[in-house]
mmCIF file of C-alpha atoms and ligand atoms in Angstrom:
data_model
loop_
_atom_site.group_PDB
_atom_site.id
_atom_site.type_symbol
_atom_site.label_atom_id
_atom_site.label_comp_id
_atom_site.label_asym_id
_atom_site.label_seq_id
_atom_site.Cartn_x
_atom_site.Cartn_y
_atom_site.Cartn_z
ATOM 1 C CA UNK A 1 -3.758 -8.212 7.037
ATOM 2 C CA UNK A 2 -5.553 -7.886 3.751
ATOM 3 C CA UNK A 3 -4.217 -5.450 1.455
ATOM 4 C CA UNK A 4 -7.161 -5.093 -0.458
ATOM 5 C CA UNK A 5 -10.031 -3.049 1.450
ATOM 6 C CA UNK A 6 -8.910 -0.163 -0.337
ATOM 7 C CA UNK A 7 -6.762 0.717 -3.221
ATOM 8 C CA UNK A 8 -6.132 3.810 -4.457
ATOM 9 C CA UNK A 9 -3.966 4.510 -7.595
ATOM 10 C CA UNK A 10 -2.829 7.326 -9.295
ATOM 11 C CA UNK A 11 -5.591 9.237 -7.652
ATOM 12 C CA UNK A 12 -5.685 13.211 -9.163
ATOM 13 C CA UNK A 13 -8.391 15.766 -8.657
ATOM 14 C CA UNK A 14 -8.179 19.102 -10.411
ATOM 15 C CA UNK A 15 -10.538 22.452 -9.930
ATOM 16 C CA UNK A 16 -10.597 24.388 -12.816
ATOM 17 C CA UNK A 17 -11.133 28.538 -11.388
ATOM 18 C CA UNK A 18 -12.686 31.199 -12.941
ATOM 19 C CA UNK A 19 -9.807 33.265 -14.692
ATOM 20 C CA UNK A 20 -6.966 31.259 -13.015
ATOM 21 C CA UNK A 21 -5.300 28.228 -13.893
ATOM 22 C CA UNK A 22 -6.617 24.831 -12.803
ATOM 23 C CA UNK A 23 -5.600 23.861 -9.212
ATOM 24 C CA UNK A 24 -4.591 20.610 -8.544
ATOM 25 C CA UNK A 25 -5.850 19.810 -5.123
ATOM 26 C CA UNK A 26 -4.865 15.885 -5.315
ATOM 27 C CA UNK A 27 -2.056 14.917 -7.488
ATOM 28 C CA UNK A 28 -0.971 11.103 -8.242
ATOM 29 C CA UNK A 29 -1.953 9.666 -4.737
ATOM 30 C CA UNK A 30 -1.512 6.127 -4.357
ATOM 31 C CA UNK A 31 -2.675 4.415 -1.059
ATOM 32 C CA UNK A 32 -3.806 1.047 0.366
ATOM 33 C CA UNK A 33 -5.562 0.130 3.298
ATOM 34 C CA UNK A 34 -6.290 -3.455 4.800
ATOM 35 C CA UNK A 35 -9.358 -4.511 6.500
ATOM 36 C CA UNK A 36 -9.079 -3.252 10.518
ATOM 37 C CA UNK A 37 -6.310 -0.873 9.618
ATOM 38 C CA UNK A 38 -6.487 2.833 10.466
ATOM 39 C CA UNK A 39 -4.620 5.376 8.408
ATOM 40 C CA UNK A 40 -4.057 8.751 9.569
ATOM 41 C CA UNK A 41 -3.959 11.579 7.097
ATOM 42 C CA UNK A 42 -2.203 14.870 7.921
ATOM 43 C CA UNK A 43 -1.218 17.941 6.548
ATOM 44 C CA UNK A 44 -1.585 21.720 6.928
ATOM 45 C CA UNK A 45 -5.002 23.361 5.684
ATOM 46 C CA UNK A 46 -5.135 23.212 1.912
ATOM 47 C CA UNK A 47 -2.946 20.341 1.278
ATOM 48 C CA UNK A 48 -5.888 18.123 -0.140
ATOM 49 C CA UNK A 49 -7.082 15.934 2.656
ATOM 50 C CA UNK A 50 -10.747 16.499 2.461
ATOM 51 C CA UNK A 51 -10.488 16.537 -1.402
ATOM 52 C CA UNK A 52 -9.016 12.870 -1.122
ATOM 53 C CA UNK A 53 -11.620 11.881 1.354
ATOM 54 C CA UNK A 54 -14.550 13.154 -0.688
ATOM 55 C CA UNK A 55 -12.804 11.291 -3.779
ATOM 56 C CA UNK A 56 -12.290 7.885 -1.711
ATOM 57 C CA UNK A 57 -15.913 8.309 -0.645
ATOM 58 C CA UNK A 58 -17.085 8.775 -4.229
ATOM 59 C CA UNK A 59 -18.672 12.494 -3.695
ATOM 60 C CA UNK A 60 -15.990 14.231 -5.486
ATOM 61 C CA UNK A 61 -15.122 13.152 -9.096
ATOM 62 C CA UNK A 62 -12.005 12.272 -10.208
ATOM 63 C CA UNK A 63 -9.800 13.557 -12.936
ATOM 64 C CA UNK A 64 -7.979 10.344 -13.245
ATOM 65 C CA UNK A 65 -6.696 7.635 -11.193
ATOM 66 C CA UNK A 66 -8.635 4.950 -9.692
ATOM 67 C CA UNK A 67 -10.656 4.033 -6.319
ATOM 68 C CA UNK A 68 -10.916 0.636 -5.782
ATOM 69 C CA UNK A 69 -12.822 -0.637 -2.703
ATOM 70 C CA UNK A 70 -13.014 -4.302 -1.659
ATOM 71 C CA UNK A 71 -12.211 -5.486 -5.217
ATOM 72 C CA UNK A 72 -14.429 -3.161 -6.934
ATOM 73 C CA UNK A 73 -13.689 -0.169 -8.913
ATOM 74 C CA UNK A 74 -15.948 2.754 -7.977
ATOM 75 C CA UNK A 75 -14.119 5.567 -10.442
ATOM 76 C CA UNK A 76 -15.626 3.424 -13.210
ATOM 77 C CA UNK A 77 -19.177 4.644 -12.307
ATOM 78 C CA UNK A 78 -20.818 7.961 -13.019
ATOM 79 C CA UNK A 79 -23.052 7.117 -10.280
ATOM 80 C CA UNK A 80 -21.625 4.471 -7.684
ATOM 81 C CA UNK A 81 -24.358 1.841 -7.179
ATOM 82 C CA UNK A 82 -25.607 1.862 -3.517
ATOM 83 C CA UNK A 83 -24.677 -1.500 -2.613
ATOM 84 C CA UNK A 84 -20.998 -0.228 -3.256
ATOM 85 C CA UNK A 85 -21.489 3.139 -1.873
ATOM 86 C CA UNK A 86 -22.376 1.590 1.355
ATOM 87 C CA UNK A 87 -19.186 -0.023 1.678
ATOM 88 C CA UNK A 88 -17.417 3.247 2.762
ATOM 89 C CA UNK A 89 -19.206 5.971 4.319
ATOM 90 C CA UNK A 90 -17.701 9.452 5.750
ATOM 91 C CA UNK A 91 -17.976 11.400 9.186
ATOM 92 C CA UNK A 92 -17.792 15.165 9.088
ATOM 93 C CA UNK A 93 -16.158 17.662 11.173
ATOM 94 C CA UNK A 94 -19.631 19.313 12.049
ATOM 95 C CA UNK A 95 -22.235 16.890 12.917
ATOM 96 C CA UNK A 96 -24.630 19.830 13.600
ATOM 97 C CA UNK A 97 -24.474 20.561 10.035
ATOM 98 C CA UNK A 98 -24.782 16.972 8.696
ATOM 99 C CA UNK A 99 -27.890 16.096 10.953
ATOM 100 C CA UNK A 100 -31.193 17.420 10.087
ATOM 101 C CA UNK A 101 -32.387 19.504 12.758
ATOM 102 C CA UNK A 102 -35.781 18.343 12.672
ATOM 103 C CA UNK A 103 -35.339 14.586 12.648
ATOM 104 C CA UNK A 104 -34.942 12.557 15.873
ATOM 105 C CA UNK A 105 -31.892 10.498 16.506
ATOM 106 C CA UNK A 106 -33.663 7.420 16.045
ATOM 107 C CA UNK A 107 -34.868 8.178 12.751
ATOM 108 C CA UNK A 108 -31.780 9.791 11.582
ATOM 109 C CA UNK A 109 -29.895 6.458 12.236
ATOM 110 C CA UNK A 110 -32.959 4.629 10.499
ATOM 111 C CA UNK A 111 -32.612 6.525 7.485
ATOM 112 C CA UNK A 112 -29.655 4.786 5.766
ATOM 113 C CA UNK A 113 -31.298 1.772 6.334
ATOM 114 C CA UNK A 114 -34.310 2.892 4.434
ATOM 115 C CA UNK A 115 -32.425 4.500 1.681
ATOM 116 C CA UNK A 116 -30.377 1.274 1.313
ATOM 117 C CA UNK A 117 -33.462 -0.972 1.606
ATOM 118 C CA UNK A 118 -31.646 -2.697 4.740
ATOM 119 C CA UNK A 119 -33.945 -4.846 6.918
ATOM 120 C CA UNK A 120 -37.618 -5.164 7.386
ATOM 121 C CA UNK A 121 -39.562 -2.118 8.660
ATOM 122 C CA UNK A 122 -40.041 -4.339 11.811
ATOM 123 C CA UNK A 123 -36.076 -5.216 11.834
ATOM 124 C CA UNK A 124 -35.149 -1.739 12.055
ATOM 125 C CA UNK A 125 -36.109 -0.433 15.256
ATOM 126 C CA UNK A 126 -34.002 -3.193 16.911
ATOM 127 C CA UNK A 127 -31.027 -2.563 14.864
ATOM 128 C CA UNK A 128 -31.429 1.259 15.489
ATOM 129 C CA UNK A 129 -31.110 0.307 19.261
ATOM 130 C CA UNK A 130 -28.101 -2.014 18.712
ATOM 131 C CA UNK A 131 -26.347 0.814 16.767
ATOM 132 C CA UNK A 132 -26.998 3.368 19.381
ATOM 133 C CA UNK A 133 -25.669 1.258 22.086
ATOM 134 C CA UNK A 134 -22.529 0.432 20.080
ATOM 135 C CA UNK A 135 -21.810 3.962 19.964
ATOM 136 C CA UNK A 136 -22.836 4.792 23.689
ATOM 137 C CA UNK A 137 -26.365 6.173 23.373
ATOM 138 C CA UNK A 138 -29.617 4.543 24.571
ATOM 139 C CA UNK A 139 -32.928 4.668 23.570
ATOM 140 C CA UNK A 140 -33.503 7.966 25.493
ATOM 141 C CA UNK A 141 -31.358 9.626 23.048
ATOM 142 C CA UNK A 142 -33.443 8.191 20.284
ATOM 143 C CA UNK A 143 -36.251 10.376 20.684
ATOM 144 C CA UNK A 144 -34.047 13.460 20.834
ATOM 145 C CA UNK A 145 -33.616 16.215 18.488
ATOM 146 C CA UNK A 146 -29.726 17.028 17.439
ATOM 147 C CA UNK A 147 -30.190 20.009 19.281
ATOM 148 C CA UNK A 148 -31.186 18.422 22.849
ATOM 149 C CA UNK A 149 -27.372 16.495 22.388
ATOM 150 C CA UNK A 150 -23.873 17.554 23.418
ATOM 151 C CA UNK A 151 -21.496 17.892 20.696
ATOM 152 C CA UNK A 152 -19.652 14.805 21.422
ATOM 153 C CA UNK A 153 -23.167 12.985 21.528
ATOM 154 C CA UNK A 154 -24.164 14.543 18.264
ATOM 155 C CA UNK A 155 -21.084 13.174 16.760
ATOM 156 C CA UNK A 156 -21.735 9.841 17.950
ATOM 157 C CA UNK A 157 -24.944 9.948 16.410
ATOM 158 C CA UNK A 158 -23.003 10.756 13.131
ATOM 159 C CA UNK A 159 -20.595 7.965 13.336
ATOM 160 C CA UNK A 160 -24.148 5.716 14.274
ATOM 161 C CA UNK A 161 -25.501 7.044 10.670
ATOM 162 C CA UNK A 162 -22.180 5.722 9.011
ATOM 163 C CA UNK A 163 -22.088 2.585 10.964
ATOM 164 C CA UNK A 164 -26.108 1.922 10.118
ATOM 165 C CA UNK A 165 -25.374 0.309 6.383
ATOM 166 C CA UNK A 166 -22.371 -1.937 7.774
ATOM 167 C CA UNK A 167 -19.778 -0.348 6.108
ATOM 168 C CA UNK A 168 -16.026 -1.678 5.678
ATOM 169 C CA UNK A 169 -14.516 1.851 5.636
ATOM 170 C CA UNK A 170 -15.346 4.786 7.712
ATOM 171 C CA UNK A 171 -13.246 8.216 6.494
ATOM 172 C CA UNK A 172 -13.508 10.473 9.393
ATOM 173 C CA UNK A 173 -12.707 14.189 8.155
ATOM 174 C CA UNK A 174 -11.425 16.059 10.966
ATOM 175 C CA UNK A 175 -14.343 14.082 12.956
ATOM 176 C CA UNK A 176 -13.150 15.489 16.359
ATOM 177 C CA UNK A 177 -11.475 18.747 15.810
ATOM 178 C CA UNK A 178 -14.598 20.564 16.752
ATOM 179 C CA UNK A 179 -15.005 18.978 20.028
ATOM 180 C CA UNK A 180 -13.571 19.732 23.528
ATOM 181 C CA UNK A 181 -10.313 17.952 24.381
ATOM 182 C CA UNK A 182 -12.112 15.280 26.948
ATOM 183 C CA UNK A 183 -14.751 14.718 24.387
ATOM 184 C CA UNK A 184 -11.977 14.330 21.711
ATOM 185 C CA UNK A 185 -10.549 11.445 23.435
ATOM 186 C CA UNK A 186 -14.085 9.834 24.465
ATOM 187 C CA UNK A 187 -14.653 9.490 20.190
ATOM 188 C CA UNK A 188 -11.324 8.467 19.349
ATOM 189 C CA UNK A 189 -12.077 5.483 22.168
ATOM 190 C CA UNK A 190 -14.922 4.948 20.647
ATOM 191 C CA UNK A 191 -13.621 4.860 17.078
ATOM 192 C CA UNK A 192 -10.788 2.498 17.975
ATOM 193 C CA UNK A 193 -13.298 0.149 19.927
ATOM 194 C CA UNK A 194 -15.741 0.054 16.766
ATOM 195 C CA UNK A 195 -12.477 -0.520 14.739
ATOM 196 C CA UNK A 196 -11.565 -3.568 16.850
ATOM 197 C CA UNK A 197 -15.058 -5.069 17.214
ATOM 198 C CA UNK A 198 -16.210 -4.526 13.505
ATOM 199 C CA UNK A 199 -12.627 -4.758 11.689
ATOM 200 C CA UNK A 200 -13.398 -1.411 10.031
ATOM 201 C CA UNK A 201 -10.716 -0.067 7.954
ATOM 202 C CA UNK A 202 -10.529 3.925 9.143
ATOM 203 C CA UNK A 203 -8.876 6.710 7.305
ATOM 204 C CA UNK A 204 -8.768 9.471 9.818
ATOM 205 C CA UNK A 205 -7.846 13.034 8.970
ATOM 206 C CA UNK A 206 -6.753 15.352 11.179
ATOM 207 C CA UNK A 207 -4.957 18.873 11.593
ATOM 208 C CA UNK A 208 -4.133 17.331 15.267
ATOM 209 C CA UNK A 209 -0.835 15.375 14.695
ATOM 210 C CA UNK A 210 -1.208 14.192 18.490
ATOM 211 C CA UNK A 211 -4.743 12.703 17.653
ATOM 212 C CA UNK A 212 -3.339 10.743 14.956
ATOM 213 C CA UNK A 213 -0.769 9.339 16.630
ATOM 214 C CA UNK A 214 -3.173 7.644 19.272
ATOM 215 C CA UNK A 215 -5.586 5.927 16.713
ATOM 216 C CA UNK A 216 -3.685 5.309 13.448
ATOM 217 C CA UNK A 217 -1.347 2.327 12.505
ATOM 218 C CA UNK A 218 0.023 4.166 9.767
ATOM 219 C CA UNK A 219 0.194 7.746 8.634
ATOM 220 C CA UNK A 220 0.328 9.683 5.154
ATOM 221 C CA UNK A 221 1.621 13.365 5.233
ATOM 222 C CA UNK A 222 0.186 15.470 2.485
ATOM 223 C CA UNK A 223 1.662 18.646 1.221
ATOM 224 C CA UNK A 224 -0.037 20.358 -1.574
ATOM 225 C CA UNK A 225 -1.957 17.711 -3.072
ATOM 226 C CA UNK A 226 0.669 14.634 -3.011
ATOM 227 C CA UNK A 227 1.666 12.247 -0.324
ATOM 228 C CA UNK A 228 5.404 13.150 0.808
ATOM 229 C CA UNK A 229 5.820 10.787 3.545
ATOM 230 C CA UNK A 230 4.144 7.609 4.531
ATOM 231 C CA UNK A 231 4.852 4.823 6.956
ATOM 232 C CA UNK A 232 3.950 3.044 10.347
ATOM 233 C CA UNK A 233 2.885 5.921 12.745
ATOM 234 C CA UNK A 234 5.327 5.320 15.590
ATOM 235 C CA UNK A 235 8.441 5.115 12.495
ATOM 236 C CA UNK A 236 7.093 8.340 10.860
ATOM 237 C CA UNK A 237 6.467 10.328 14.178
ATOM 238 C CA UNK A 238 9.720 9.392 16.045
ATOM 239 C CA UNK A 239 12.019 8.806 12.690
ATOM 240 C CA UNK A 240 10.624 11.425 10.086
ATOM 241 C CA UNK A 241 12.487 11.825 7.132
ATOM 242 C CA UNK A 242 10.812 14.239 4.934
ATOM 243 C CA UNK A 243 11.530 18.182 6.056
ATOM 244 C CA UNK A 244 7.952 18.896 5.669
ATOM 245 C CA UNK A 245 6.861 16.016 8.214
ATOM 246 C CA UNK A 246 9.982 17.387 10.557
ATOM 247 C CA UNK A 247 8.381 20.852 10.683
ATOM 248 C CA UNK A 248 4.804 19.823 11.173
ATOM 249 C CA UNK A 249 6.198 17.268 14.093
ATOM 250 C CA UNK A 250 8.428 19.936 15.442
ATOM 251 C CA UNK A 251 5.329 22.619 15.630
ATOM 252 C CA UNK A 252 3.386 20.226 17.888
ATOM 253 C CA UNK A 253 5.727 17.350 19.753
ATOM 254 C CA UNK A 254 8.424 18.380 22.126
ATOM 255 C CA UNK A 255 11.705 17.410 20.624
ATOM 256 C CA UNK A 256 13.300 14.169 21.209
ATOM 257 C CA UNK A 257 16.644 14.341 22.764
ATOM 258 C CA UNK A 258 18.287 11.387 20.639
ATOM 259 C CA UNK A 259 16.620 12.555 17.397
ATOM 260 C CA UNK A 260 18.262 15.451 16.665
ATOM 261 C CA UNK A 261 15.181 17.507 15.720
ATOM 262 C CA UNK A 262 15.573 21.313 16.282
ATOM 263 C CA UNK A 263 12.739 22.627 18.699
ATOM 264 C CA UNK A 264 10.628 24.185 16.059
ATOM 265 C CA UNK A 265 11.251 24.373 12.401
ATOM 266 C CA UNK A 266 9.341 27.068 10.946
ATOM 267 C CA UNK A 267 8.002 27.138 7.605
ATOM 268 C CA UNK A 268 7.694 30.133 4.974
ATOM 269 C CA UNK A 269 3.837 30.122 6.189
ATOM 270 C CA UNK A 270 3.193 28.909 9.732
ATOM 271 C CA UNK A 271 2.096 25.534 9.704
ATOM 272 C CA UNK A 272 -1.964 25.536 9.224
ATOM 273 C CA UNK A 273 -2.136 29.299 8.802
ATOM 274 C CA UNK A 274 -1.258 29.268 5.076
ATOM 275 C CA UNK A 275 -3.474 31.382 2.948
ATOM 276 C CA UNK A 276 -5.104 29.757 -0.220
ATOM 277 C CA UNK A 277 -2.250 28.951 -2.494
ATOM 278 C CA UNK A 278 -2.115 30.878 -5.649
ATOM 279 C CA UNK A 279 0.739 28.797 -7.583
ATOM 280 C CA UNK A 280 0.357 25.052 -6.366
ATOM 281 C CA UNK A 281 2.723 23.749 -9.218
ATOM 282 C CA UNK A 282 5.956 25.363 -9.531
ATOM 283 C CA UNK A 283 7.509 24.520 -12.797
ATOM 284 C CA UNK A 284 9.193 21.398 -12.178
ATOM 285 C CA UNK A 285 11.111 20.386 -9.097
ATOM 286 C CA UNK A 286 9.710 19.783 -5.441
ATOM 287 C CA UNK A 287 6.822 21.937 -4.311
ATOM 288 C CA UNK A 288 8.295 22.350 -0.954
ATOM 289 C CA UNK A 289 11.480 24.227 -1.965
ATOM 290 C CA UNK A 290 10.452 27.515 -0.909
ATOM 291 C CA UNK A 291 10.188 26.384 2.486
ATOM 292 C CA UNK A 292 13.150 23.839 2.697
ATOM 293 C CA UNK A 293 15.887 24.154 5.092
ATOM 294 C CA UNK A 294 17.461 21.115 3.536
ATOM 295 C CA UNK A 295 17.342 22.322 0.465
ATOM 296 C CA UNK A 296 19.222 25.707 1.311
ATOM 297 C CA UNK A 297 21.644 23.310 3.385
ATOM 298 C CA UNK A 298 22.187 21.512 0.071
ATOM 299 C CA UNK A 299 23.358 24.757 -1.593
ATOM 300 C CA UNK A 300 19.647 24.932 -3.601
ATOM 301 C CA UNK A 301 20.971 22.049 -5.375
ATOM 302 C CA UNK A 302 19.504 22.116 -8.894
ATOM 303 C CA UNK A 303 17.968 18.951 -9.006
ATOM 304 C CA UNK A 304 14.731 20.102 -6.392
ATOM 305 C CA UNK A 305 14.264 22.912 -8.623
ATOM 306 C CA UNK A 306 13.952 20.799 -11.665
ATOM 307 C CA UNK A 307 12.467 17.204 -10.734
ATOM 308 C CA UNK A 308 9.636 16.464 -8.668
ATOM 309 C CA UNK A 309 10.731 13.677 -6.137
ATOM 310 C CA UNK A 310 8.965 10.363 -6.306
ATOM 311 C CA UNK A 311 8.192 8.291 -2.981
ATOM 312 C CA UNK A 312 11.044 6.073 -2.103
ATOM 313 C CA UNK A 313 11.332 3.502 0.369
ATOM 314 C CA UNK A 314 14.083 4.080 3.012
ATOM 315 C CA UNK A 315 12.978 1.448 5.651
ATOM 316 C CA UNK A 316 10.482 -1.323 5.912
ATOM 317 C CA UNK A 317 6.632 0.187 4.703
ATOM 318 C CA UNK A 318 8.525 3.975 5.276
ATOM 319 C CA UNK A 319 8.592 6.066 2.280
ATOM 320 C CA UNK A 320 9.411 9.670 1.266
ATOM 321 C CA UNK A 321 9.317 11.911 -1.476
ATOM 322 C CA UNK A 322 12.942 13.741 -1.345
ATOM 323 C CA UNK A 323 16.014 13.756 -3.104
ATOM 324 C CA UNK A 324 18.435 13.939 -0.378
ATOM 325 C CA UNK A 325 16.962 11.325 2.060
ATOM 326 C CA UNK A 326 19.781 11.525 4.661
ATOM 327 C CA UNK A 327 17.514 13.367 6.988
ATOM 328 C CA UNK A 328 19.914 12.651 9.853
ATOM 329 C CA UNK A 329 23.170 14.270 8.155
ATOM 330 C CA UNK A 330 21.579 17.448 7.173
ATOM 331 C CA UNK A 331 19.969 19.605 9.856
ATOM 332 C CA UNK A 332 18.611 23.209 9.641
ATOM 333 C CA UNK A 333 20.124 25.720 10.873
ATOM 334 C CA UNK A 334 19.331 25.840 14.715
ATOM 335 C CA UNK A 335 19.388 22.124 14.745
ATOM 336 C CA UNK A 336 21.542 20.300 17.106
HETATM 337 N N1 LIG B 1 -14.618 22.453 -4.901
HETATM 338 C C1 LIG B 1 -13.818 23.214 -5.075
HETATM 339 N N2 LIG B 1 -13.474 24.130 -6.182
HETATM 340 C C2 LIG B 1 -12.072 24.687 -6.150
HETATM 341 N N3 LIG B 1 -11.446 24.375 -5.291
HETATM 342 C C3 LIG B 1 -11.259 23.703 -4.330
HETATM 343 C C4 LIG B 1 -12.836 23.446 -4.265
HETATM 344 N N4 LIG B 1 -12.489 22.091 -3.067
HETATM 345 C C5 LIG B 1 -11.162 22.263 -2.507
HETATM 346 N N5 LIG B 1 -10.388 23.100 -3.293
HETATM 347 C C6 LIG B 1 -9.163 23.638 -2.942
HETATM 348 O O1 LIG B 1 -8.368 22.574 -3.597
HETATM 349 C C7 LIG B 1 -7.242 22.661 -2.169
HETATM 350 C C8 LIG B 1 -7.157 21.312 -1.091
HETATM 351 O O2 LIG B 1 -8.698 21.689 -0.238
HETATM 352 P P1 LIG B 1 -8.870 20.811 0.818
HETATM 353 O O3 LIG B 1 -10.181 20.978 1.032
HETATM 354 O O4 LIG B 1 -8.912 19.488 0.022
HETATM 355 O O5 LIG B 1 -7.894 20.981 1.630
HETATM 356 P P2 LIG B 1 -7.652 20.243 3.570
HETATM 357 O O6 LIG B 1 -6.531 19.587 3.542
HETATM 358 O O7 LIG B 1 -8.978 19.695 3.691
HETATM 359 O O8 LIG B 1 -7.708 21.716 3.933
HETATM 360 P P3 LIG B 1 -8.313 22.083 5.411
HETATM 361 O O9 LIG B 1 -7.422 21.371 6.263
HETATM 362 O O10 LIG B 1 -8.493 23.215 5.935
HETATM 363 O O11 LIG B 1 -9.659 21.269 5.647
HETATM 364 C C9 LIG B 1 -7.658 24.363 -1.631
HETATM 365 O O12 LIG B 1 -6.957 25.017 -2.105
HETATM 366 C C10 LIG B 1 -8.916 24.516 -1.743
HETATM 367 O O13 LIG B 1 -9.458 25.927 -1.904
HETATM 368 S S1 LIG B 2 13.398 17.282 -2.678
HETATM 369 FE FE1 LIG B 2 14.594 19.335 -2.313
HETATM 370 S S2 LIG B 2 12.991 20.676 -1.834
HETATM 371 FE FE2 LIG B 2 12.402 19.036 -2.034
HETATM 372 S S3 LIG B 2 12.062 18.416 0.408
HETATM 373 FE FE3 LIG B 2 13.951 17.234 -0.732
HETATM 374 S S4 LIG B 2 15.592 18.621 -0.166
HETATM 375 FE FE4 LIG B 2 13.926 19.889 0.183
HETATM 376 MG MG1 LIG B 3 -10.593 19.412 5.024
#
């Protein structure tokens, strides 16, 4: 696969907050994505997934670092030119709010073609029909308003709008999270089909780790703005190495008899229910240590408190950031 569709280097996004220290929402993230590849991004609420996504599609200003799409460094522009902007499109969680309630579906799908000055007016209708068909809708839907569609159909329209400008990369931020499970499966299958047909790169952000497993070739696990583990999806899901990934997975997947994962590893706050962190950058060391059972197993070793672990390869293309990489040797209390 061509590794150069997306290259993110050292991406950091900080937010200033009135009367409070700056918040580092994304910290020194590196990513690569090939054409036709799907990357799942998981992590609990507030871990920086959406901020990373928004930075990649140029709707969030970077504090530092670079985002390169198809060889073009988008981060060097204050306002990214349209011909580069259309290479990467985003699909949001709630299509009801991303679609104009007064705009018919056909017109909503045609709009990006007009904005980007693609095709003659006479050709646009045919293109809209073609795109609607690609996402499993038809000309009858073109005449409807968003409120006349189901949630799944509205998300298909949002995907059609993203596809209209022939992007190379689509970033889906919780794109199926608001849908019923059966509808989620339909949209996931649609994304897989489109990706196959069009050779699209896909970044798929989800709370639901089981959804990501179906769709992503690779997965990146985010904790407090950093990627703490990344690798081929099957490898990460079947042999998680970082204590945080193990905790996330143990919350949703049944323990595998061979992998020695405990039934459920509890974090200090339950996964997905963290309050807004007040202090995201403990002075030095690993940001996960207050929840880390492996740290405790290692006698609260000083290195976890003094030195931030860097991503390190533990097997082919599988990296994690932990000073104690031998996950199998050290289990939390209650593990097998
Ligand atoms: N515009 C902003 N100004 C200040 N802080 C922000 C802003 N956007 C996000 N944040 C903060 O940055 C952190 C990361 O937020 P982000 O939305 O990226 O998390 P997330 O992983 O997408 O969470 P969720 O799963 O709940 O969608 C959070 O603490 C959030 O409050
Ligand atoms: S570096 Fe230390 S605190 Fe961080 S995950 Fe590894 S063992 Fe836990
Ligand atoms: Mg989010």
